[in-house]
mmCIF file with all atom_site columns, C-alpha atoms in Angstrom:
data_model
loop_
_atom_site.group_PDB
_atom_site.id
_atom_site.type_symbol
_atom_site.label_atom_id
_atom_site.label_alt_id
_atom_site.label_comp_id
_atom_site.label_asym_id
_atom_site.label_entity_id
_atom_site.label_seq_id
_atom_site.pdbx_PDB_ins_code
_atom_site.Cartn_x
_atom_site.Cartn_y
_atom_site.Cartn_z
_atom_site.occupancy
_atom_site.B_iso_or_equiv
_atom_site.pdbx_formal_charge
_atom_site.auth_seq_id
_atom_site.auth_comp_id
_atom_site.auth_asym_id
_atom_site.auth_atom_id
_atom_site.pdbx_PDB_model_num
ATOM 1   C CA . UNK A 1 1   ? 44.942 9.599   -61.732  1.00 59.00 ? 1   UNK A CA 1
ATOM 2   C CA . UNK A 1 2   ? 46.418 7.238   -64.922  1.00 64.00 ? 2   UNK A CA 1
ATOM 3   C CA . UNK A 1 3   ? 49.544 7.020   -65.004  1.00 70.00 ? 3   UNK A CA 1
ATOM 4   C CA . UNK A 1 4   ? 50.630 7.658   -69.062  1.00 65.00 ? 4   UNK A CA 1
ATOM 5   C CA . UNK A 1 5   ? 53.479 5.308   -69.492  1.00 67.00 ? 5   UNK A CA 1
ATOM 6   C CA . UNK A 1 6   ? 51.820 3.706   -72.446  1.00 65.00 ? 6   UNK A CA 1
ATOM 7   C CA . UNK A 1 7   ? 52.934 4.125   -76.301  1.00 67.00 ? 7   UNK A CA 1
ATOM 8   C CA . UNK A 1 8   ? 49.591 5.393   -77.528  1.00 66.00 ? 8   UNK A CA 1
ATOM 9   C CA . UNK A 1 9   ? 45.911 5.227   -78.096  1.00 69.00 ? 9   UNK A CA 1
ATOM 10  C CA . UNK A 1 10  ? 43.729 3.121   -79.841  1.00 70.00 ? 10  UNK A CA 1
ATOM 11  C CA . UNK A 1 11  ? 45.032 4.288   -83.113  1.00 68.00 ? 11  UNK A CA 1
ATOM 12  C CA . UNK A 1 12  ? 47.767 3.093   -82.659  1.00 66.00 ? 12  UNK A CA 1
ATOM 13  C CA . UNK A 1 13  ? 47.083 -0.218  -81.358  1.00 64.00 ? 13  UNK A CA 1
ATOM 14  C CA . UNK A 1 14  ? 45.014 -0.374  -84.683  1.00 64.00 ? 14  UNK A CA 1
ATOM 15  C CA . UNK A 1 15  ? 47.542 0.640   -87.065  1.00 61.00 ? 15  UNK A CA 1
ATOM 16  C CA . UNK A 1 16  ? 46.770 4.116   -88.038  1.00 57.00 ? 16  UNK A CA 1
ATOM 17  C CA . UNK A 1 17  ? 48.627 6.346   -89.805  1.00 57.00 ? 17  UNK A CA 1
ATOM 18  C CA . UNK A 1 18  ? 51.163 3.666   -90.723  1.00 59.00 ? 18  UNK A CA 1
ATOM 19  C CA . UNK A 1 19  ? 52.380 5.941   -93.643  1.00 56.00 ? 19  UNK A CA 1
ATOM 20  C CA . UNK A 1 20  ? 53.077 3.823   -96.651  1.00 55.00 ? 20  UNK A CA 1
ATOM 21  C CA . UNK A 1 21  ? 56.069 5.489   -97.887  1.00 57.00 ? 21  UNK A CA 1
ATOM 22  C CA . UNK A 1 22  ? 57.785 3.414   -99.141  1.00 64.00 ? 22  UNK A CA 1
ATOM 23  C CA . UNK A 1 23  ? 57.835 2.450   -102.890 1.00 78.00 ? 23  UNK A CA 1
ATOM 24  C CA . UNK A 1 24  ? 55.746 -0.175  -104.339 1.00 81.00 ? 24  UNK A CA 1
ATOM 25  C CA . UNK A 1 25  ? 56.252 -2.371  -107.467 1.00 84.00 ? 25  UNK A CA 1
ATOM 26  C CA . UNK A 1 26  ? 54.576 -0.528  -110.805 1.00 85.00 ? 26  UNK A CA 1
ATOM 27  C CA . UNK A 1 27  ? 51.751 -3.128  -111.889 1.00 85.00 ? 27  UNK A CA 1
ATOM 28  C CA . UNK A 1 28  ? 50.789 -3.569  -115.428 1.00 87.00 ? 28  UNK A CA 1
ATOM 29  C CA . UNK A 1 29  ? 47.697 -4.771  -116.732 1.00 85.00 ? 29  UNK A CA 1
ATOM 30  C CA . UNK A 1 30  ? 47.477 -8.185  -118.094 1.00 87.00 ? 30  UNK A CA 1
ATOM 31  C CA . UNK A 1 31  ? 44.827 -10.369 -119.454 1.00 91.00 ? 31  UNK A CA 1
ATOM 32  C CA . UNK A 1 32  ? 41.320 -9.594  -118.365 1.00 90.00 ? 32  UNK A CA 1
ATOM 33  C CA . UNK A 1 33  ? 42.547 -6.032  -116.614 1.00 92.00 ? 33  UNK A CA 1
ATOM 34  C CA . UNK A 1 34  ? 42.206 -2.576  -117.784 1.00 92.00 ? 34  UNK A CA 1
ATOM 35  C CA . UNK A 1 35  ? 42.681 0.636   -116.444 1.00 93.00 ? 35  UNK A CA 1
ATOM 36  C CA . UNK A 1 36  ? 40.511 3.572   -115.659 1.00 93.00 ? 36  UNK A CA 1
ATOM 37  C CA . UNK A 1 37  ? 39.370 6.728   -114.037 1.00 93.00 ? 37  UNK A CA 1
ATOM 38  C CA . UNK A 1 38  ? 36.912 6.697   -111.462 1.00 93.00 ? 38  UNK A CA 1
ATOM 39  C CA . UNK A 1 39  ? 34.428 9.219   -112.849 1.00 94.00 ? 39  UNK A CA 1
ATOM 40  C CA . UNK A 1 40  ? 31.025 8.904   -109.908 1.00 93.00 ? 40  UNK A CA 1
ATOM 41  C CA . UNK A 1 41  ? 31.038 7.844   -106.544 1.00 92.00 ? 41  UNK A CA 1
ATOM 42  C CA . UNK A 1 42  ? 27.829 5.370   -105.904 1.00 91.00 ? 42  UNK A CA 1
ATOM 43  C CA . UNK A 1 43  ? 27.931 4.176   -102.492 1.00 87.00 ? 43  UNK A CA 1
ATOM 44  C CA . UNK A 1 44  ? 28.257 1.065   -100.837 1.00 90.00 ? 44  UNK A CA 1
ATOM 45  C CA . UNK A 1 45  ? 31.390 0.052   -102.378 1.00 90.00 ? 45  UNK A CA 1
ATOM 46  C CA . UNK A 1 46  ? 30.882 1.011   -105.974 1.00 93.00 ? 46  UNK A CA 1
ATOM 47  C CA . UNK A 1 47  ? 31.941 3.523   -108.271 1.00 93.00 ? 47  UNK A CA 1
ATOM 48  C CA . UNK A 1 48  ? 31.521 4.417   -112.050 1.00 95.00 ? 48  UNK A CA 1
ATOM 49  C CA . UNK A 1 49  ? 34.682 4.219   -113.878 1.00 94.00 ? 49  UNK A CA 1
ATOM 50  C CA . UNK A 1 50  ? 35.660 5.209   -117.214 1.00 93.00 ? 50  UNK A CA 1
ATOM 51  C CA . UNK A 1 51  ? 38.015 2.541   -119.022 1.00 91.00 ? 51  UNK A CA 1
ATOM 52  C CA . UNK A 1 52  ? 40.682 2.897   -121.361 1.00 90.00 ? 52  UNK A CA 1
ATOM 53  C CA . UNK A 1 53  ? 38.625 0.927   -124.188 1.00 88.00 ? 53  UNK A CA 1
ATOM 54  C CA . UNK A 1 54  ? 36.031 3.276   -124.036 1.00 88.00 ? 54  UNK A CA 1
ATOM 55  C CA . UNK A 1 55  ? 33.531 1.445   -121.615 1.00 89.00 ? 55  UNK A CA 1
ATOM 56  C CA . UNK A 1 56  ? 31.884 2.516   -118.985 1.00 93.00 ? 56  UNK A CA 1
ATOM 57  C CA . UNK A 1 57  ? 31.575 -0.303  -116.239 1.00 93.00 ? 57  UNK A CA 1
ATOM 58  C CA . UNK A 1 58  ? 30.804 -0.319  -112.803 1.00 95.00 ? 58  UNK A CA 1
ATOM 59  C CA . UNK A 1 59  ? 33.823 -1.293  -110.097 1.00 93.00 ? 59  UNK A CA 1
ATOM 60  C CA . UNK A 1 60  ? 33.393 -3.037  -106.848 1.00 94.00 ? 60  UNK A CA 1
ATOM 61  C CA . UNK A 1 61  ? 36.013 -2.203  -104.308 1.00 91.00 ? 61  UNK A CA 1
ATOM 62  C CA . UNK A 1 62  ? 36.953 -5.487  -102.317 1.00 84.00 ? 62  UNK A CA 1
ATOM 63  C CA . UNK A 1 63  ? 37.247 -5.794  -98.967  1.00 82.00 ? 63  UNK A CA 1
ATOM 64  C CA . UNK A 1 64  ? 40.407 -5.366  -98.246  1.00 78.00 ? 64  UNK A CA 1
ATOM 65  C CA . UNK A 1 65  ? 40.679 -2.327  -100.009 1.00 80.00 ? 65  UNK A CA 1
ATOM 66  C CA . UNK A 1 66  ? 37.299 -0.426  -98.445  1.00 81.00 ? 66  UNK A CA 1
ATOM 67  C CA . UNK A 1 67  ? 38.851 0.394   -95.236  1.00 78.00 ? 67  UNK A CA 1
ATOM 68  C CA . UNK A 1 68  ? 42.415 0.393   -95.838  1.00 83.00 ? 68  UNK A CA 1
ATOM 69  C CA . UNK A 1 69  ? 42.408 2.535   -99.501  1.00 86.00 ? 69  UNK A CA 1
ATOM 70  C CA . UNK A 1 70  ? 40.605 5.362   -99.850  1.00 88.00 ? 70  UNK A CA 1
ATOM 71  C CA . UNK A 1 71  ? 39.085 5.778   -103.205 1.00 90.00 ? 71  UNK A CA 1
ATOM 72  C CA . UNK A 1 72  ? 38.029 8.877   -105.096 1.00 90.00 ? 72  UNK A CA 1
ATOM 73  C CA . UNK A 1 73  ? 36.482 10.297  -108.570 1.00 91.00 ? 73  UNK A CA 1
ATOM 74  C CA . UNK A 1 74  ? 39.617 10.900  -110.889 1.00 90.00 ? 74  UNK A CA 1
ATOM 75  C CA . UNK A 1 75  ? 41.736 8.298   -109.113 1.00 92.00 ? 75  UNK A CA 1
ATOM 76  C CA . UNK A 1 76  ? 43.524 6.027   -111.966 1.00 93.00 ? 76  UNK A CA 1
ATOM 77  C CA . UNK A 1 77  ? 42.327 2.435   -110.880 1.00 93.00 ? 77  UNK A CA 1
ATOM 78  C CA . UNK A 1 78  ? 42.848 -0.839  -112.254 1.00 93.00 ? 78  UNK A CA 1
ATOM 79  C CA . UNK A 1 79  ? 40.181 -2.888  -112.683 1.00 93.00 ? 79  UNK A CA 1
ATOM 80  C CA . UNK A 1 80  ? 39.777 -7.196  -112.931 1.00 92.00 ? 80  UNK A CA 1
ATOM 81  C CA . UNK A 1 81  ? 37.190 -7.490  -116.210 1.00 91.00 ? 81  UNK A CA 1
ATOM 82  C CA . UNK A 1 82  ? 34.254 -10.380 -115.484 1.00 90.00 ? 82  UNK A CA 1
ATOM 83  C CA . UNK A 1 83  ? 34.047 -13.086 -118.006 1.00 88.00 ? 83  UNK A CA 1
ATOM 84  C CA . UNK A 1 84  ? 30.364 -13.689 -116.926 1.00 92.00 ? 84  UNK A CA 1
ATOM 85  C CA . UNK A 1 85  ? 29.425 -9.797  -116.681 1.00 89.00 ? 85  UNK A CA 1
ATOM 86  C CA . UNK A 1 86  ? 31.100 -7.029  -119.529 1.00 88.00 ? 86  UNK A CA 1
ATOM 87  C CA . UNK A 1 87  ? 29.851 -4.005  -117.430 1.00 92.00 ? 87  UNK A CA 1
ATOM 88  C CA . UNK A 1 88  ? 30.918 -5.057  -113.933 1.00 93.00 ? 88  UNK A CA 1
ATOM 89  C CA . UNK A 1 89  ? 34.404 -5.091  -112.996 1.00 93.00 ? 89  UNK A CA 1
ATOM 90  C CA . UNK A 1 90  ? 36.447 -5.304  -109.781 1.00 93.00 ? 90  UNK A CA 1
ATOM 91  C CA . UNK A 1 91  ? 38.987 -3.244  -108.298 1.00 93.00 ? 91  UNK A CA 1
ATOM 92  C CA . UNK A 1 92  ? 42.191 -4.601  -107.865 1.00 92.00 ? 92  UNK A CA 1
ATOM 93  C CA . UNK A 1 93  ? 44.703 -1.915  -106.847 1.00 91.00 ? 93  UNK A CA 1
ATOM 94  C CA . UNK A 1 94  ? 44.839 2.282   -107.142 1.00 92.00 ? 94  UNK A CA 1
ATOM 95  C CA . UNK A 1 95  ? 47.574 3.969   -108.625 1.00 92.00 ? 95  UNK A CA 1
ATOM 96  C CA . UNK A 1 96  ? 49.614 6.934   -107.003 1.00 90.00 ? 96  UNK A CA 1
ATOM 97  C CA . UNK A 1 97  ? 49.543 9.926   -109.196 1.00 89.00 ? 97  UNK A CA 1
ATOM 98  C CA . UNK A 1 98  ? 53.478 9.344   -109.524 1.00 90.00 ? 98  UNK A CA 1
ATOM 99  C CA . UNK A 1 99  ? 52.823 5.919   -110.745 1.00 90.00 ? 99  UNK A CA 1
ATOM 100 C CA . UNK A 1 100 ? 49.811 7.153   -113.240 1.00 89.00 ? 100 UNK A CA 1
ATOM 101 C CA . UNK A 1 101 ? 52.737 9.636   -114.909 1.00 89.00 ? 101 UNK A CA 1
ATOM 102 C CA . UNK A 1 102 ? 55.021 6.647   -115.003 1.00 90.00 ? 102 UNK A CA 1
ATOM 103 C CA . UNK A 1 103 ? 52.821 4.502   -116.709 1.00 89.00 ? 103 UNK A CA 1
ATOM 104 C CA . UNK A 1 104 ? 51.863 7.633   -119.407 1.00 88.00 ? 104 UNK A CA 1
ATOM 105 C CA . UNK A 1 105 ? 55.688 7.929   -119.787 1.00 89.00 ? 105 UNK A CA 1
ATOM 106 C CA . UNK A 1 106 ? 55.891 3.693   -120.524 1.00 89.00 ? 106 UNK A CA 1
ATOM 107 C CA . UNK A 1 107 ? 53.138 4.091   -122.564 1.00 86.00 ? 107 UNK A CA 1
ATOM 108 C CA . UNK A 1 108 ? 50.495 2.286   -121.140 1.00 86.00 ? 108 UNK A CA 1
ATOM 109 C CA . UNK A 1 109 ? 48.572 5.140   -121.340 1.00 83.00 ? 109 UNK A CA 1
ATOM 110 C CA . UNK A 1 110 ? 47.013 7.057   -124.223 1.00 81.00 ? 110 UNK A CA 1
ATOM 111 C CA . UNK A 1 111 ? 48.134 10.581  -124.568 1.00 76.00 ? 111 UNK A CA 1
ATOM 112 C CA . UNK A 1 112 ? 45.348 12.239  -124.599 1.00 76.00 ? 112 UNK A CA 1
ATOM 113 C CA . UNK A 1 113 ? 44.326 11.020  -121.155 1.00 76.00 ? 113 UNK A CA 1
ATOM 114 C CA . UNK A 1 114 ? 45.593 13.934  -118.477 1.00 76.00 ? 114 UNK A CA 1
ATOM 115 C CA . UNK A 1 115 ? 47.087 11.964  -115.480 1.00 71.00 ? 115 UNK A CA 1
ATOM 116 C CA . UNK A 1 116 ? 47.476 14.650  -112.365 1.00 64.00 ? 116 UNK A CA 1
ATOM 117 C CA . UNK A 1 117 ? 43.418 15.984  -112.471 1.00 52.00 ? 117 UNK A CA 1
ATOM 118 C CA . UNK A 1 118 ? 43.165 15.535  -108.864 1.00 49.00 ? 118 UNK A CA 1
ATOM 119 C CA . UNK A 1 119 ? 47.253 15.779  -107.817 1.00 46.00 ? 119 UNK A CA 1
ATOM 120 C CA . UNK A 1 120 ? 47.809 18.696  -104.885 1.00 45.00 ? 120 UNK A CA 1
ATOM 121 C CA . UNK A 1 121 ? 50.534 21.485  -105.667 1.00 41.00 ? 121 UNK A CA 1
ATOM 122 C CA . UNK A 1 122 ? 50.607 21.655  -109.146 1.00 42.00 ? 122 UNK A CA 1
ATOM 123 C CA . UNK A 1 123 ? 49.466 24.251  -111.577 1.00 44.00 ? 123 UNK A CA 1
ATOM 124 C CA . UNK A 1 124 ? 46.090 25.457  -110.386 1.00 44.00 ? 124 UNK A CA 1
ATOM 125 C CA . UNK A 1 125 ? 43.310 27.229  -112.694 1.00 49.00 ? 125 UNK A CA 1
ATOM 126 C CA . UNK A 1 126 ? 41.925 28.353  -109.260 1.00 53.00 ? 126 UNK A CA 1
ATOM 127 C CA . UNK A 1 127 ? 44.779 30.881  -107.802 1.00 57.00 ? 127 UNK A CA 1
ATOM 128 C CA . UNK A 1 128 ? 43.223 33.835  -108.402 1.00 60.00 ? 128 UNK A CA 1
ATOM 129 C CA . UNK A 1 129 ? 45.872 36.490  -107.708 1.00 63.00 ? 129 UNK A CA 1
ATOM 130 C CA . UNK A 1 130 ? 43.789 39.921  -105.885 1.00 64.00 ? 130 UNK A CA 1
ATOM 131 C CA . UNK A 1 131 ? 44.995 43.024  -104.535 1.00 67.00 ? 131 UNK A CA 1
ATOM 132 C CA . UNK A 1 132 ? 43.355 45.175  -102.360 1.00 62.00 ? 132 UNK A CA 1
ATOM 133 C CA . UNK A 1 133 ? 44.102 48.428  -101.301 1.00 69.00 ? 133 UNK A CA 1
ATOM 134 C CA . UNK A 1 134 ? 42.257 48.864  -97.963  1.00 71.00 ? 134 UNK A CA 1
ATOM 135 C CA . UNK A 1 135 ? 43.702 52.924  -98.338  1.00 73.00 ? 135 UNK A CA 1
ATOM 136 C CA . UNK A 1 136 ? 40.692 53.662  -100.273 1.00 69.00 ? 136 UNK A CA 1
ATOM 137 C CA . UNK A 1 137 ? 38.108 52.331  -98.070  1.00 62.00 ? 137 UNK A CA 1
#
């Protein structure tokens, strides 16, 4: 029998479940950077996204972030425009949905663009409140 004096699995030896907690600087675009919402899924690293300037361009998530940042439709991304290719873009880092509602409150974000689509524990269309009255059956 193994004795379990050890501090974990392979998870941990890994670095698993590290919980990023902590706060992060709030990144604004610059020159050659826009933001936008993923809007399809394609595979192998690349997803349709829906910029601010009314484009449509496909991202490429880099390598460091495939694996480490998980990346879904509705996410608020921001993207690193090519000079040599106007519908490809890459994706540089993914916003929080508390950072997306700070940048709509700075103003970096149109108003008409609706920041906490995807956010868990807010408002929900689908709560559907039902009684039932199992007397009657």
């Amino acid at each position: 029998m193994p004795n379990n004096k050890g501090k974990g699995g392979k998870n941990r030896k890994k670095g698993k479940g590290e919980g990023d907690g902590d706060k992060r600087e709030l990144l604004f675009k610059e020159e050659g950077q826009e933001y936008a919402f993923v809007t399809k899924m394609l595979g192998n690293g690349w997803v349709e996204a829906q910029c601010m300037d009314g484009e449509k361009r496909l991202g490429h998530i880099r390598g460091a972030f495939r694996k480490k940042v998980w990346i879904n439709a509705g996410d608020l991304i921001l993207l690193g425009l090519r000079d040599y290719q106007d519908n490809k873009a890459d994706i540089i880092l993914k916003y929080t949905p508390d950072e997306a509602r700070m940048l709509k409150s700075y103003g970096e974000l149109p108003d008409s663009v609706k920041v906490n689509e995807n956010e868990e524990g807010g408002d929900s269309d689908d709560d559907v409140d039902v009684e039932f009255d199992i007397d009657n059956i």
